[in-house]
PDB file of C-alpha atoms in Angstrom:
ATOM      1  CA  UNK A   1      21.005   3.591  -6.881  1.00 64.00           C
ATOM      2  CA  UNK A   2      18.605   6.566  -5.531  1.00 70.00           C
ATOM      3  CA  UNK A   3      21.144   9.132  -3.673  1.00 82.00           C
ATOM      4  CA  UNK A   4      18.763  11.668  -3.018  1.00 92.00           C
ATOM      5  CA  UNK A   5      15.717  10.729  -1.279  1.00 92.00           C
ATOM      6  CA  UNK A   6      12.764  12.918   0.363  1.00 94.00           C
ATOM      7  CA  UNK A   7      10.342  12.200   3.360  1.00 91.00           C
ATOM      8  CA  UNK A   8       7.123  13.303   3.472  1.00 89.00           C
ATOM      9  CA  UNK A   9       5.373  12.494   6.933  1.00 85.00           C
ATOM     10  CA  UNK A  10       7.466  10.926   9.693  1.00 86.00           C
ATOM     11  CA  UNK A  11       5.651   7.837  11.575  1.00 80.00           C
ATOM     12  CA  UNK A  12       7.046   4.999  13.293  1.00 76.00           C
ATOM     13  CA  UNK A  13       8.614   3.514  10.347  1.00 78.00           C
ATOM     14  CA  UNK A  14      10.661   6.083   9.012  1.00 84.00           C
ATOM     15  CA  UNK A  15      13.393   5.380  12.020  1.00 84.00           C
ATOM     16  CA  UNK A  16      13.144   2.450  10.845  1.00 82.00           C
ATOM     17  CA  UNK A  17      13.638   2.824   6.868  1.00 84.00           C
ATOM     18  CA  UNK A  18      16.330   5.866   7.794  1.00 89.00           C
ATOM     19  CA  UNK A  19      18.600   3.402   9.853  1.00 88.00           C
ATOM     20  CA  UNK A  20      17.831   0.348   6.766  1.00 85.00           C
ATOM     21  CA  UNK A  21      18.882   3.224   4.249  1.00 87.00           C
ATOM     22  CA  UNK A  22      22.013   4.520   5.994  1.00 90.00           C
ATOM     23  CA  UNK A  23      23.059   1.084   6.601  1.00 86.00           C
ATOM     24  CA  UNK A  24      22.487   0.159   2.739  1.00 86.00           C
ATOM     25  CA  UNK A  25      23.893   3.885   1.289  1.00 87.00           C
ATOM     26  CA  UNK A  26      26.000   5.978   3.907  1.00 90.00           C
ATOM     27  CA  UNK A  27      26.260   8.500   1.396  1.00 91.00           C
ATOM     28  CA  UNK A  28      22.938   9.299   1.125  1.00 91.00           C
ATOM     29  CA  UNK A  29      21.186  12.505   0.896  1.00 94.00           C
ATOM     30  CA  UNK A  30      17.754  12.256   2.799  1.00 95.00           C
ATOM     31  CA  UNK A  31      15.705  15.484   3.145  1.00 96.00           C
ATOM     32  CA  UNK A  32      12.528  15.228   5.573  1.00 94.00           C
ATOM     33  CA  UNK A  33       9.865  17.722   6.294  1.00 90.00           C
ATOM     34  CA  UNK A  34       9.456  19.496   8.935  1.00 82.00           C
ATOM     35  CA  UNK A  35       5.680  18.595   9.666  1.00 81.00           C
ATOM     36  CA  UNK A  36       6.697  17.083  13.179  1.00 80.00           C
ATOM     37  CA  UNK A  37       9.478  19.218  14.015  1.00 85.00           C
ATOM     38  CA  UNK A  38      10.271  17.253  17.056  1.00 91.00           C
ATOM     39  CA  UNK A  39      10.435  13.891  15.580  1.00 90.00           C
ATOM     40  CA  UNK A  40      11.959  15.134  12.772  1.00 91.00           C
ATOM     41  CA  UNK A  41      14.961  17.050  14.626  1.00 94.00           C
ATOM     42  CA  UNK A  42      15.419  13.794  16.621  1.00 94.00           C
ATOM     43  CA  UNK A  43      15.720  11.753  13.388  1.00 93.00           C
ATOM     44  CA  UNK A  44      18.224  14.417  11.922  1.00 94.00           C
ATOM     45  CA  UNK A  45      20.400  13.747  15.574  1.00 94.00           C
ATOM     46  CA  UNK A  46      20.792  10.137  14.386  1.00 94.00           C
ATOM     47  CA  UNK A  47      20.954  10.351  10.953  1.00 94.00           C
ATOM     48  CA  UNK A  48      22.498  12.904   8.515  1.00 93.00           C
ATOM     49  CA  UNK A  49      19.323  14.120   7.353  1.00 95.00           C
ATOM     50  CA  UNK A  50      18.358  18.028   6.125  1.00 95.00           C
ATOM     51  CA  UNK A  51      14.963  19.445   7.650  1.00 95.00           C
ATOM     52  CA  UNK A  52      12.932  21.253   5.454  1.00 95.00           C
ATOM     53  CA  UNK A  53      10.446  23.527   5.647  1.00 92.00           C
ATOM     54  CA  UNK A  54       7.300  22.312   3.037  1.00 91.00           C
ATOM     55  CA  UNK A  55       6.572  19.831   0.641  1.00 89.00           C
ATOM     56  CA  UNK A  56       7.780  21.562  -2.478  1.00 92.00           C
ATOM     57  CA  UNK A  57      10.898  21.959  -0.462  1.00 94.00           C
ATOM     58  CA  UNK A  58      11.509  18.013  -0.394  1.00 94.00           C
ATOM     59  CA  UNK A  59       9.899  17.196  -4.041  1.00 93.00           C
ATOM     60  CA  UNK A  60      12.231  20.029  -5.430  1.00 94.00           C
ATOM     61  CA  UNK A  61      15.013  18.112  -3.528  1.00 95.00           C
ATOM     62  CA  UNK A  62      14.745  14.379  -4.523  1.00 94.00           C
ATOM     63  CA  UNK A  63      15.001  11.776  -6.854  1.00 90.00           C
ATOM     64  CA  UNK A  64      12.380   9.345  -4.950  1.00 88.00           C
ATOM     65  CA  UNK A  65       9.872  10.746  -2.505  1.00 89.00           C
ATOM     66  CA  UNK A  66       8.316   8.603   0.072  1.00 86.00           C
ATOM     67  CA  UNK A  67       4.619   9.658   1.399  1.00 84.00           C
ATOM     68  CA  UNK A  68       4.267   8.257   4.775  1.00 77.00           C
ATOM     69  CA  UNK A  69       0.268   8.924   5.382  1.00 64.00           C
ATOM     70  CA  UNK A  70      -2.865   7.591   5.777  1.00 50.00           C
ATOM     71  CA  UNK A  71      -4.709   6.298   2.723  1.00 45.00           C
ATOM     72  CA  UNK A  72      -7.032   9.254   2.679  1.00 45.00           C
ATOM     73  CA  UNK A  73      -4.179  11.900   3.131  1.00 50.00           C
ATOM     74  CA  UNK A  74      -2.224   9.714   0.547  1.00 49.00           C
ATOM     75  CA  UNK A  75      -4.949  10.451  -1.893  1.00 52.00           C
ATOM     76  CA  UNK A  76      -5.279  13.997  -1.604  1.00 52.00           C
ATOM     77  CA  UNK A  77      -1.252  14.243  -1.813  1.00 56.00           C
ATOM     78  CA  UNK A  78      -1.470  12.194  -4.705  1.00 56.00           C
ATOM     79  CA  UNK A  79      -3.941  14.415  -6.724  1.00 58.00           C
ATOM     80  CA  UNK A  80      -2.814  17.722  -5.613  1.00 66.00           C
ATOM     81  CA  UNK A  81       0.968  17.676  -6.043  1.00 76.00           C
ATOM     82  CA  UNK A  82       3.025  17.961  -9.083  1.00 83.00           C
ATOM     83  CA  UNK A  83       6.006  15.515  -9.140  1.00 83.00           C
ATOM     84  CA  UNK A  84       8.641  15.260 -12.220  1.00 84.00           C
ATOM     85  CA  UNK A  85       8.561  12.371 -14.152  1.00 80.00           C
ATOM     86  CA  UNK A  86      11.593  11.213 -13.490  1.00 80.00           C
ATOM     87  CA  UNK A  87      10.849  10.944  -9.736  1.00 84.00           C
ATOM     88  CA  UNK A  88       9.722   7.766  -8.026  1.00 81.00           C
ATOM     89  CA  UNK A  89       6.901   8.361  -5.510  1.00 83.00           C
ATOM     90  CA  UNK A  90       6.066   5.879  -3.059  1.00 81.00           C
ATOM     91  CA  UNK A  91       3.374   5.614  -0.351  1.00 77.00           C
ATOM     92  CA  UNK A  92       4.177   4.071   2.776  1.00 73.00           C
ATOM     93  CA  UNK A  93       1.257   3.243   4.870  1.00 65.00           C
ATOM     94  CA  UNK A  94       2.247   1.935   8.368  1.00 57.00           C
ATOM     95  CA  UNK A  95      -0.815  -0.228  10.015  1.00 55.00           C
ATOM     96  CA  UNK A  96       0.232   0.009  13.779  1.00 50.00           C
ATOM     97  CA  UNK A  97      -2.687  -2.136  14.903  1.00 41.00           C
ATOM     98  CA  UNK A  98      -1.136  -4.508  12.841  1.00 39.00           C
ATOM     99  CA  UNK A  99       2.636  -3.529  12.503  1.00 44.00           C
ATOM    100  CA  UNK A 100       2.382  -4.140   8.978  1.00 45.00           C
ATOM    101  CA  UNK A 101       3.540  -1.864   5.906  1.00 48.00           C
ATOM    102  CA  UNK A 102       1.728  -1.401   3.066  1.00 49.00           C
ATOM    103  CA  UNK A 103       3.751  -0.047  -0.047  1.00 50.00           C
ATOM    104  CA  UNK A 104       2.188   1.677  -3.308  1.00 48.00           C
ATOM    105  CA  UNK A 105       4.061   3.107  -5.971  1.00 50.00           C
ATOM    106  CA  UNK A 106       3.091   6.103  -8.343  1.00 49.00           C
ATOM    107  CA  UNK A 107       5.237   7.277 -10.792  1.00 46.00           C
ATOM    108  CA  UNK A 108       4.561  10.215 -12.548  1.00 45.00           C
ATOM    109  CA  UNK A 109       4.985   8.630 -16.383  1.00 41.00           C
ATOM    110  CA  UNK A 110       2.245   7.292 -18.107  1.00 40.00           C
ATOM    111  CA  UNK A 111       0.446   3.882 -17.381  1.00 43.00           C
ATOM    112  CA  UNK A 112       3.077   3.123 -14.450  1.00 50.00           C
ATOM    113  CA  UNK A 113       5.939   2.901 -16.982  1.00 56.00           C
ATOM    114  CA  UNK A 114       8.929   2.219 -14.423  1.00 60.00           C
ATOM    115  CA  UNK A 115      12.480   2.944 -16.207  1.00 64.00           C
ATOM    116  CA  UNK A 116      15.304   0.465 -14.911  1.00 68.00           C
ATOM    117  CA  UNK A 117      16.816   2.706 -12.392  1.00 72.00           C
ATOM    118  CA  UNK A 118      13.108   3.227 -11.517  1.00 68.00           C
ATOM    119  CA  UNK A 119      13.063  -0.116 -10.694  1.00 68.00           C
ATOM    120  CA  UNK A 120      16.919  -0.388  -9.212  1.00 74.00           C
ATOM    121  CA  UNK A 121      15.139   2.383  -6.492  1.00 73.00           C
ATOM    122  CA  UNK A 122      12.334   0.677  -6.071  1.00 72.00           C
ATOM    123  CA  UNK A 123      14.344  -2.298  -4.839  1.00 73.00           C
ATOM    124  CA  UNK A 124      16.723  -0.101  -3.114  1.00 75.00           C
ATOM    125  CA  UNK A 125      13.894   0.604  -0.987  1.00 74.00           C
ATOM    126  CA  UNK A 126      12.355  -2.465  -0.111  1.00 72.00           C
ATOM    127  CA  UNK A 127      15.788  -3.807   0.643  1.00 72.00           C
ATOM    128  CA  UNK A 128      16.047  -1.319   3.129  1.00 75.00           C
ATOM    129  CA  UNK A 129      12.545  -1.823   4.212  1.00 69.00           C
ATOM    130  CA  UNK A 130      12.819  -5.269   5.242  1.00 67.00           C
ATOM    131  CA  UNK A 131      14.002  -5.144   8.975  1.00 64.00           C
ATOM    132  CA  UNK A 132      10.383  -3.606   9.661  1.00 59.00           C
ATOM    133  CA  UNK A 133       8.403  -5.900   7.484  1.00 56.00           C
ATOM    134  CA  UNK A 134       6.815  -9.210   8.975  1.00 53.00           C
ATOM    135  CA  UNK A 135       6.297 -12.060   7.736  1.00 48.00           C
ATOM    136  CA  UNK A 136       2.450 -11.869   6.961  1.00 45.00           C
ATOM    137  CA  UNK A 137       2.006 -11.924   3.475  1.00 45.00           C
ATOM    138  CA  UNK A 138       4.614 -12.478   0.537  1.00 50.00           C
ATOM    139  CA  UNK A 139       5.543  -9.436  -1.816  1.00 50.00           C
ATOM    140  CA  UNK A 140       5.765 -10.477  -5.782  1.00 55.00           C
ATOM    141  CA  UNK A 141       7.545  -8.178  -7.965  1.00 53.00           C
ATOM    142  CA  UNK A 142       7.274  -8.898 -11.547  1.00 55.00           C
ATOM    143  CA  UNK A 143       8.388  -6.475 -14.406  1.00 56.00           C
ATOM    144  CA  UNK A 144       9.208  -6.129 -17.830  1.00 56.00           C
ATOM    145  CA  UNK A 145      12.122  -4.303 -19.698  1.00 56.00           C
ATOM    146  CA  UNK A 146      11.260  -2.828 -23.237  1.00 56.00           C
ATOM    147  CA  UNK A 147      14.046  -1.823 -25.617  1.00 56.00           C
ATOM    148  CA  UNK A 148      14.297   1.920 -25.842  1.00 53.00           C
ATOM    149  CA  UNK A 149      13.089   1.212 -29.626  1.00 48.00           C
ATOM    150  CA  UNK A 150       9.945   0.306 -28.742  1.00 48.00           C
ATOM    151  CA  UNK A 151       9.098   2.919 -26.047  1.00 48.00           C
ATOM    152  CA  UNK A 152      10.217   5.616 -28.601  1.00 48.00           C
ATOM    153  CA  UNK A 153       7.398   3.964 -31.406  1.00 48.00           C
ATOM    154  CA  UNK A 154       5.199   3.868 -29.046  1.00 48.00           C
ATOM    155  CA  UNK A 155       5.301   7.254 -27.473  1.00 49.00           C
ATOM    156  CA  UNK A 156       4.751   8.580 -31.406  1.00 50.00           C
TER     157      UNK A 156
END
């Protein structure tokens, strides 16, 4: 399970993801920027959270990365930033009009290639999502394990 998790852009959903997370992995290292100093110092009051001071900051910092933005600002994060490939990088979109969530994933390996504890995290995360997700529309997660074997032909 993801220990070490960063937060890019505070809205009104990372309360509630911090308290899902905390609840789900007490031990957990979260690291949050300090775009919205304010918000962000309040969140570090409740939570045991580190504030710091840019993005490379957080990315250097963390196994996942969650990008809460707009789509637009989502896109220009996604294209300009340099991620490792063995980080998980998620985009959390919070409608507020709606009070819906809207999840995308980007990994930095080729063709969305998710390794297992890719996809332990991944569920990690939507586990602790849930308290702020309603019931509008269903989520389907589908995916399939290949045998280290085959990943190694392939990649040749």
């Amino acid at each position: 399970m993801v220990k070490r998790i960063g937060i890019l852009g505070i809205t009104d959903l990372t309360e509630t993801l911090l308290a899902g997370l905390f609840r789900l992995a007490p031990d957990a290292h979260v690291f949050l920027l300090a775009d919205s100093l304010h918000r962000a110092e309040d969140l570090a009051r409740q939570f045991p959270c580190w504030i710091l001071d840019n993005d490379r900051a957080v990315i250097d910092e963390a196994d996942m990365i969650l990008v809460s933005a707009t789509a637009s600002t989502a896109e220009r994060s996604q294209e300009s930033t340099a991620y490792r490939p063995s980080q998980t990088v998620v985009y959390v979109q919070a409608e507020s009009e709606a009070n819906l969530a809207t999840l995308s994933l980007l990994t930095a390996t080729p063709s969305m290639a998710c390794s297992a504890a890719q996809i332990d995290d991944l569920l990690f995360l939507f586990h602790a999502l849930l308290p702020a997700i309603k019931t509008a529309n269903s989520i389907e997660l589908s995916y399939r394990m290949l045998p280290s074997a085959t990943l190694r032909q392939s990649d040749q």
